[in-house]
Amino acid sequence: MKGRSFSFLVVLLAGAALGQAASQVPLSIETLAAKADAVVHGKVVRMSCQRDDGGRIFTKVHLQIIEQVKGRERGAALVIVQGGGVLGRRIARSPIQPRFRVGAEVIVFVVFNSRGEAVTLGLNQGKFDVVKPVETGLTTVRNPFHGLAKRDDPRAVVKRALGQAKPLTLVGLMRRVRRAAK
């Protein structure tokens, strides 16, 4: 009986991951780089959640810029705006919205909306987590469609199916971005 329950759970998680992947058309790194107004390597230093005049919850993610890879220099910081967040006891989230956390190092591909606010391109596809595993010492990056999945990520099944379950180094990503941005 335990084996059937485990199998059912695996199928359920894989189905959820495939469902999420099916709701997004995977963008190549070259497409992300070409379409982005800016590509920034930075560290999340602060996040603030607010409500707009219509009552919708949104989050501002403040990045300290480590390197401006593409786009016009905007100083030492970049603020990304995204729908949803946690405000008091109210939670508004989308499964395809990128998730940020204070202290995390990220690469973001952004476009600027009509108000001049930075938003991630392709939702969660426009944000790469920077990972520095102690055992290899090699800095890698990942998002839902590129790079190795987190161990507990149900989308790992999707990445393997799409042939995208390979390590992607930070240096390799930057090289591809610079080449595509020319």
mmCIF file of N, CA, C and O in Angstrom, residues 14-86:
data_model
loop_
_atom_site.group_PDB
_atom_site.id
_atom_site.type_symbol
_atom_site.label_atom_id
_atom_site.label_comp_id
_atom_site.label_asym_id
_atom_site.label_seq_id
_atom_site.Cartn_x
_atom_site.Cartn_y
_atom_site.Cartn_z
ATOM 1 N N ALA A 14 4.578 15.254 -10.527
ATOM 2 C CA ALA A 14 5.033 15.395 -11.913
ATOM 3 C C ALA A 14 3.956 16.071 -12.754
ATOM 4 O O ALA A 14 4.246 16.928 -13.586
ATOM 5 N N GLY A 15 2.704 15.702 -12.523
ATOM 6 C CA GLY A 15 1.600 16.322 -13.253
ATOM 7 C C GLY A 15 1.492 17.811 -12.960
ATOM 8 O O GLY A 15 1.267 18.621 -13.857
ATOM 9 N N ALA A 16 1.660 18.169 -11.697
ATOM 10 C CA ALA A 16 1.617 19.587 -11.325
ATOM 11 C C ALA A 16 2.757 20.348 -11.986
ATOM 12 O O ALA A 16 2.575 21.455 -12.487
ATOM 13 N N ALA A 17 3.936 19.755 -11.988
ATOM 14 C CA ALA A 17 5.094 20.404 -12.608
ATOM 15 C C ALA A 17 4.897 20.544 -14.108
ATOM 16 O O ALA A 17 5.193 21.586 -14.694
ATOM 17 N N LEU A 18 4.397 19.501 -14.738
ATOM 18 C CA LEU A 18 4.146 19.564 -16.179
ATOM 19 C C LEU A 18 3.061 20.582 -16.488
ATOM 20 O O LEU A 18 3.122 21.288 -17.485
ATOM 21 N N GLY A 19 2.064 20.669 -15.621
ATOM 22 C CA GLY A 19 1.001 21.653 -15.806
ATOM 23 C C GLY A 19 1.550 23.064 -15.762
ATOM 24 O O GLY A 19 1.176 23.913 -16.562
ATOM 25 N N GLN A 20 2.443 23.324 -14.824
ATOM 26 C CA GLN A 20 3.050 24.650 -14.734
ATOM 27 C C GLN A 20 3.897 24.922 -15.965
ATOM 28 O O GLN A 20 3.839 25.985 -16.547
ATOM 29 N N ALA A 21 4.683 23.938 -16.365
ATOM 30 C CA ALA A 21 5.544 24.126 -17.533
ATOM 31 C C ALA A 21 4.713 24.327 -18.788
ATOM 32 O O ALA A 21 5.086 25.084 -19.680
ATOM 33 N N ALA A 22 3.582 23.638 -18.873
ATOM 34 C CA ALA A 22 2.726 23.769 -20.046
ATOM 35 C C ALA A 22 2.112 25.156 -20.136
ATOM 36 O O ALA A 22 1.735 25.603 -21.211
ATOM 37 N N SER A 23 1.994 25.857 -19.003
ATOM 38 C CA SER A 23 1.409 27.189 -19.013
ATOM 39 C C SER A 23 2.416 28.254 -19.448
ATOM 40 O O SER A 23 2.054 29.402 -19.582
ATOM 41 N N GLN A 24 3.658 27.869 -19.651
ATOM 42 C CA GLN A 24 4.692 28.801 -20.082
ATOM 43 C C GLN A 24 5.414 28.240 -21.298
ATOM 44 O O GLN A 24 5.709 27.052 -21.353
ATOM 45 N N VAL A 25 5.693 29.108 -22.243
ATOM 46 C CA VAL A 25 6.526 28.729 -23.377
ATOM 47 C C VAL A 25 7.958 29.011 -22.969
ATOM 48 O O VAL A 25 8.303 30.160 -22.675
ATOM 49 N N PRO A 26 8.807 27.970 -22.907
ATOM 50 C CA PRO A 26 10.192 28.199 -22.479
ATOM 51 C C PRO A 26 10.922 29.164 -23.416
ATOM 52 O O PRO A 26 10.861 29.030 -24.633
ATOM 53 N N LEU A 27 11.582 30.146 -22.825
ATOM 54 C CA LEU A 27 12.383 31.103 -23.586
ATOM 55 C C LEU A 27 13.850 30.725 -23.460
ATOM 56 O O LEU A 27 14.316 30.432 -22.360
ATOM 57 N N SER A 28 14.555 30.759 -24.567
ATOM 58 C CA SER A 28 15.987 30.475 -24.519
ATOM 59 C C SER A 28 16.702 31.642 -23.842
ATOM 60 O O SER A 28 16.168 32.760 -23.742
ATOM 61 N N ILE A 29 17.896 31.393 -23.390
ATOM 62 C CA ILE A 29 18.703 32.446 -22.777
ATOM 63 C C ILE A 29 18.951 33.559 -23.784
ATOM 64 O O ILE A 29 18.887 34.750 -23.455
ATOM 65 N N GLU A 30 19.168 33.180 -25.027
ATOM 66 C CA GLU A 30 19.408 34.169 -26.080
ATOM 67 C C GLU A 30 18.176 35.043 -26.308
ATOM 68 O O GLU A 30 18.283 36.261 -26.495
ATOM 69 N N THR A 31 16.981 34.446 -26.262
ATOM 70 C CA THR A 31 15.740 35.213 -26.419
ATOM 71 C C THR A 31 15.539 36.144 -25.233
ATOM 72 O O THR A 31 15.179 37.310 -25.404
ATOM 73 N N LEU A 32 15.758 35.638 -24.026
ATOM 74 C CA LEU A 32 15.658 36.485 -22.838
ATOM 75 C C LEU A 32 16.593 37.686 -22.954
ATOM 76 O O LEU A 32 16.189 38.825 -22.704
ATOM 77 N N ALA A 33 17.847 37.431 -23.341
ATOM 78 C CA ALA A 33 18.847 38.506 -23.444
ATOM 79 C C ALA A 33 18.468 39.525 -24.510
ATOM 80 O O ALA A 33 18.621 40.730 -24.303
ATOM 81 N N ALA A 34 17.967 39.051 -25.648
ATOM 82 C CA ALA A 34 17.608 39.956 -26.746
ATOM 83 C C ALA A 34 16.400 40.823 -26.390
ATOM 84 O O ALA A 34 16.349 42.004 -26.730
ATOM 85 N N LYS A 35 15.428 40.252 -25.694
ATOM 86 C CA LYS A 35 14.192 40.977 -25.384
ATOM 87 C C LYS A 35 14.297 41.855 -24.132
ATOM 88 O O LYS A 35 13.499 42.765 -23.945
ATOM 89 N N ALA A 36 15.253 41.579 -23.273
ATOM 90 C CA ALA A 36 15.373 42.324 -22.007
ATOM 91 C C ALA A 36 15.863 43.743 -22.254
ATOM 92 O O ALA A 36 16.737 43.975 -23.089
ATOM 93 N N ASP A 37 15.289 44.685 -21.497
ATOM 94 C CA ASP A 37 15.802 46.057 -21.510
ATOM 95 C C ASP A 37 17.090 46.135 -20.695
ATOM 96 O O ASP A 37 17.954 46.957 -20.969
ATOM 97 N N ALA A 38 17.187 45.275 -19.678
ATOM 98 C CA ALA A 38 18.373 45.241 -18.827
ATOM 99 C C ALA A 38 18.563 43.831 -18.285
ATOM 100 O O ALA A 38 17.595 43.099 -18.069
ATOM 101 N N VAL A 39 19.827 43.469 -18.090
ATOM 102 C CA VAL A 39 20.189 42.214 -17.429
ATOM 103 C C VAL A 39 21.134 42.600 -16.303
ATOM 104 O O VAL A 39 22.141 43.263 -16.535
ATOM 105 N N VAL A 40 20.773 42.201 -15.083
ATOM 106 C CA VAL A 40 21.511 42.642 -13.900
ATOM 107 C C VAL A 40 21.855 41.448 -13.016
ATOM 108 O O VAL A 40 21.018 40.576 -12.786
ATOM 109 N N HIS A 41 23.090 41.425 -12.548
ATOM 110 C CA HIS A 41 23.537 40.473 -11.535
ATOM 111 C C HIS A 41 23.511 41.265 -10.237
ATOM 112 O O HIS A 41 24.155 42.304 -10.127
ATOM 113 N N GLY A 42 22.736 40.785 -9.258
ATOM 114 C CA GLY A 42 22.618 41.544 -8.027
ATOM 115 C C GLY A 42 22.292 40.690 -6.818
ATOM 116 O O GLY A 42 22.129 39.472 -6.919
ATOM 117 N N LYS A 43 22.199 41.372 -5.693
ATOM 118 C CA LYS A 43 21.873 40.720 -4.422
ATOM 119 C C LYS A 43 20.621 41.391 -3.855
ATOM 120 O O LYS A 43 20.541 42.620 -3.814
ATOM 121 N N VAL A 44 19.652 40.575 -3.433
ATOM 122 C CA VAL A 44 18.416 41.099 -2.861
ATOM 123 C C VAL A 44 18.730 41.641 -1.467
ATOM 124 O O VAL A 44 19.176 40.903 -0.600
ATOM 125 N N VAL A 45 18.515 42.951 -1.284
ATOM 126 C CA VAL A 45 18.827 43.572 -0.002
ATOM 127 C C VAL A 45 17.584 43.927 0.808
ATOM 128 O O VAL A 45 17.663 44.079 2.025
ATOM 129 N N ARG A 46 16.437 44.038 0.123
ATOM 130 C CA ARG A 46 15.212 44.408 0.837
ATOM 131 C C ARG A 46 14.011 44.077 -0.032
ATOM 132 O O ARG A 46 14.081 44.118 -1.251
ATOM 133 N N MET A 47 12.909 43.758 0.629
ATOM 134 C CA MET A 47 11.642 43.535 -0.066
ATOM 135 C C MET A 47 10.559 44.240 0.728
ATOM 136 O O MET A 47 10.580 44.234 1.954
ATOM 137 N N SER A 48 9.631 44.868 0.009
ATOM 138 C CA SER A 48 8.510 45.519 0.686
ATOM 139 C C SER A 48 7.232 45.203 -0.068
ATOM 140 O O SER A 48 7.195 45.230 -1.293
ATOM 141 N N CYS A 49 6.206 44.877 0.679
ATOM 142 C CA CYS A 49 4.917 44.524 0.104
ATOM 143 C C CYS A 49 3.939 45.656 0.385
ATOM 144 O O CYS A 49 3.906 46.193 1.503
ATOM 145 N N GLN A 50 3.159 46.018 -0.635
ATOM 146 C CA GLN A 50 2.233 47.143 -0.512
ATOM 147 C C GLN A 50 0.922 46.813 -1.218
ATOM 148 O O GLN A 50 0.805 45.788 -1.876
ATOM 149 N N ARG A 51 -0.036 47.718 -1.091
ATOM 150 C CA ARG A 51 -1.325 47.575 -1.764
ATOM 151 C C ARG A 51 -1.517 48.807 -2.644
ATOM 152 O O ARG A 51 -1.257 49.926 -2.207
ATOM 153 N N ASP A 52 -1.966 48.600 -3.893
ATOM 154 C CA ASP A 52 -2.194 49.742 -4.775
ATOM 155 C C ASP A 52 -3.594 50.320 -4.536
ATOM 156 O O ASP A 52 -4.341 49.843 -3.684
ATOM 157 N N ASP A 53 -3.943 51.367 -5.291
ATOM 158 C CA ASP A 53 -5.236 52.039 -5.115
ATOM 159 C C ASP A 53 -6.422 51.110 -5.376
ATOM 160 O O ASP A 53 -7.508 51.316 -4.845
ATOM 161 N N GLY A 54 -6.209 50.088 -6.188
ATOM 162 C CA GLY A 54 -7.265 49.124 -6.489
ATOM 163 C C GLY A 54 -7.344 47.986 -5.479
ATOM 164 O O GLY A 54 -8.131 47.069 -5.632
ATOM 165 N N GLY A 55 -6.481 48.010 -4.449
ATOM 166 C CA GLY A 55 -6.492 46.980 -3.424
ATOM 167 C C GLY A 55 -5.634 45.771 -3.743
ATOM 168 O O GLY A 55 -5.595 44.813 -2.982
ATOM 169 N N ARG A 56 -4.944 45.799 -4.875
ATOM 170 C CA ARG A 56 -4.092 44.668 -5.270
ATOM 171 C C ARG A 56 -2.761 44.725 -4.525
ATOM 172 O O ARG A 56 -2.179 45.790 -4.354
ATOM 173 N N ILE A 57 -2.280 43.549 -4.134
ATOM 174 C CA ILE A 57 -1.010 43.441 -3.422
ATOM 175 C C ILE A 57 0.120 43.349 -4.440
ATOM 176 O O ILE A 57 0.010 42.635 -5.436
ATOM 177 N N PHE A 58 1.194 44.097 -4.182
ATOM 178 C CA PHE A 58 2.385 43.996 -5.020
ATOM 179 C C PHE A 58 3.618 44.080 -4.141
ATOM 180 O O PHE A 58 3.565 44.549 -3.008
ATOM 181 N N THR A 59 4.729 43.588 -4.682
ATOM 182 C CA THR A 59 5.987 43.554 -3.939
ATOM 183 C C THR A 59 7.060 44.314 -4.697
ATOM 184 O O THR A 59 7.152 44.202 -5.925
ATOM 185 N N LYS A 60 7.860 45.076 -3.965
ATOM 186 C CA LYS A 60 9.037 45.727 -4.533
ATOM 187 C C LYS A 60 10.256 44.980 -4.014
ATOM 188 O O LYS A 60 10.426 44.797 -2.810
ATOM 189 N N VAL A 61 11.089 44.534 -4.952
ATOM 190 C CA VAL A 61 12.310 43.802 -4.624
ATOM 191 C C VAL A 61 13.481 44.735 -4.920
ATOM 192 O O VAL A 61 13.660 45.161 -6.055
ATOM 193 N N HIS A 62 14.267 45.045 -3.902
ATOM 194 C CA HIS A 62 15.394 45.972 -4.037
ATOM 195 C C HIS A 62 16.687 45.161 -4.200
ATOM 196 O O HIS A 62 17.035 44.377 -3.321
ATOM 197 N N LEU A 63 17.361 45.383 -5.321
ATOM 198 C CA LEU A 63 18.626 44.695 -5.597
ATOM 199 C C LEU A 63 19.789 45.665 -5.494
ATOM 200 O O LEU A 63 19.715 46.784 -6.000
ATOM 201 N N GLN A 64 20.862 45.200 -4.884
ATOM 202 C CA GLN A 64 22.144 45.905 -4.938
ATOM 203 C C GLN A 64 22.845 45.327 -6.155
ATOM 204 O O GLN A 64 23.066 44.113 -6.241
ATOM 205 N N ILE A 65 23.190 46.168 -7.107
ATOM 206 C CA ILE A 65 23.773 45.694 -8.362
ATOM 207 C C ILE A 65 25.231 45.298 -8.151
ATOM 208 O O ILE A 65 26.042 46.080 -7.661
ATOM 209 N N ILE A 66 25.531 44.068 -8.567
ATOM 210 C CA ILE A 66 26.913 43.576 -8.577
ATOM 211 C C ILE A 66 27.523 43.873 -9.937
ATOM 212 O O ILE A 66 28.652 44.340 -10.039
ATOM 213 N N GLU A 67 26.730 43.617 -10.995
ATOM 214 C CA GLU A 67 27.184 43.876 -12.362
ATOM 215 C C GLU A 67 25.989 44.167 -13.258
ATOM 216 O O GLU A 67 24.993 43.448 -13.227
ATOM 217 N N GLN A 68 26.102 45.227 -14.035
ATOM 218 C CA GLN A 68 25.092 45.562 -15.051
ATOM 219 C C GLN A 68 25.580 44.925 -16.343
ATOM 220 O O GLN A 68 26.576 45.360 -16.916
ATOM 221 N N VAL A 69 24.924 43.870 -16.793
ATOM 222 C CA VAL A 69 25.379 43.114 -17.960
ATOM 223 C C VAL A 69 24.846 43.724 -19.247
ATOM 224 O O VAL A 69 25.531 43.761 -20.259
ATOM 225 N N LYS A 70 23.612 44.213 -19.218
ATOM 226 C CA LYS A 70 22.993 44.830 -20.388
ATOM 227 C C LYS A 70 22.109 45.967 -19.902
ATOM 228 O O LYS A 70 21.551 45.908 -18.819
ATOM 229 N N GLY A 71 21.991 47.000 -20.725
ATOM 230 C CA GLY A 71 21.081 48.093 -20.424
ATOM 231 C C GLY A 71 21.782 49.316 -19.888
ATOM 232 O O GLY A 71 22.966 49.300 -19.585
ATOM 233 N N ARG A 72 21.004 50.380 -19.789
ATOM 234 C CA ARG A 72 21.506 51.664 -19.312
ATOM 235 C C ARG A 72 21.798 51.593 -17.819
ATOM 236 O O ARG A 72 21.006 51.078 -17.040
ATOM 237 N N GLU A 73 22.933 52.129 -17.423
ATOM 238 C CA GLU A 73 23.309 52.172 -16.002
ATOM 239 C C GLU A 73 22.261 52.976 -15.242
ATOM 240 O O GLU A 73 21.896 54.067 -15.642
ATOM 241 N N ARG A 74 21.788 52.422 -14.128
ATOM 242 C CA ARG A 74 20.755 53.078 -13.331
ATOM 243 C C ARG A 74 21.215 53.286 -11.898
ATOM 244 O O ARG A 74 20.411 53.361 -10.987
ATOM 245 N N GLY A 75 22.505 53.329 -11.680
ATOM 246 C CA GLY A 75 23.024 53.521 -10.332
ATOM 247 C C GLY A 75 23.402 52.202 -9.694
ATOM 248 O O GLY A 75 23.616 51.198 -10.367
ATOM 249 N N ALA A 76 23.460 52.196 -8.362
ATOM 250 C CA ALA A 76 23.926 51.024 -7.623
ATOM 251 C C ALA A 76 22.797 50.078 -7.237
ATOM 252 O O ALA A 76 23.045 49.027 -6.665
ATOM 253 N N ALA A 77 21.547 50.463 -7.543
ATOM 254 C CA ALA A 77 20.414 49.637 -7.135
ATOM 255 C C ALA A 77 19.385 49.526 -8.259
ATOM 256 O O ALA A 77 19.327 50.376 -9.151
ATOM 257 N N LEU A 78 18.606 48.475 -8.185
ATOM 258 C CA LEU A 78 17.503 48.253 -9.117
ATOM 259 C C LEU A 78 16.316 47.785 -8.287
ATOM 260 O O LEU A 78 16.462 46.931 -7.411
ATOM 261 N N VAL A 79 15.143 48.347 -8.559
ATOM 262 C CA VAL A 79 13.925 47.927 -7.876
ATOM 263 C C VAL A 79 13.035 47.228 -8.886
ATOM 264 O O VAL A 79 12.707 47.786 -9.930
ATOM 265 N N ILE A 80 12.668 45.996 -8.566
ATOM 266 C CA ILE A 80 11.776 45.199 -9.413
ATOM 267 C C ILE A 80 10.406 45.191 -8.758
ATOM 268 O O ILE A 80 10.282 45.015 -7.547
ATOM 269 N N VAL A 81 9.366 45.375 -9.565
ATOM 270 C CA VAL A 81 7.997 45.345 -9.066
ATOM 271 C C VAL A 81 7.321 44.110 -9.617
ATOM 272 O O VAL A 81 7.463 43.779 -10.801
ATOM 273 N N GLN A 82 6.594 43.402 -8.748
ATOM 274 C CA GLN A 82 5.854 42.230 -9.210
ATOM 275 C C GLN A 82 4.535 42.124 -8.459
ATOM 276 O O GLN A 82 4.417 42.577 -7.325
ATOM 277 N N GLY A 83 3.554 41.552 -9.118
ATOM 278 C CA GLY A 83 2.250 41.360 -8.497
ATOM 279 C C GLY A 83 2.327 40.314 -7.408
ATOM 280 O O GLY A 83 3.108 39.377 -7.483
ATOM 281 N N GLY A 84 1.508 40.495 -6.373
ATOM 282 C CA GLY A 84 1.420 39.512 -5.309
ATOM 283 C C GLY A 84 2.386 39.767 -4.188
ATOM 284 O O GLY A 84 3.170 40.713 -4.212
ATOM 285 N N GLY A 85 2.292 38.897 -3.179
ATOM 286 C CA GLY A 85 3.145 38.993 -2.014
ATOM 287 C C GLY A 85 2.374 38.641 -0.757
ATOM 288 O O GLY A 85 1.253 38.134 -0.829
ATOM 289 N N VAL A 86 2.973 38.922 0.372
ATOM 290 C CA VAL A 86 2.346 38.661 1.667
ATOM 291 C C VAL A 86 2.236 39.990 2.387
ATOM 292 O O VAL A 86 3.233 40.651 2.658
#
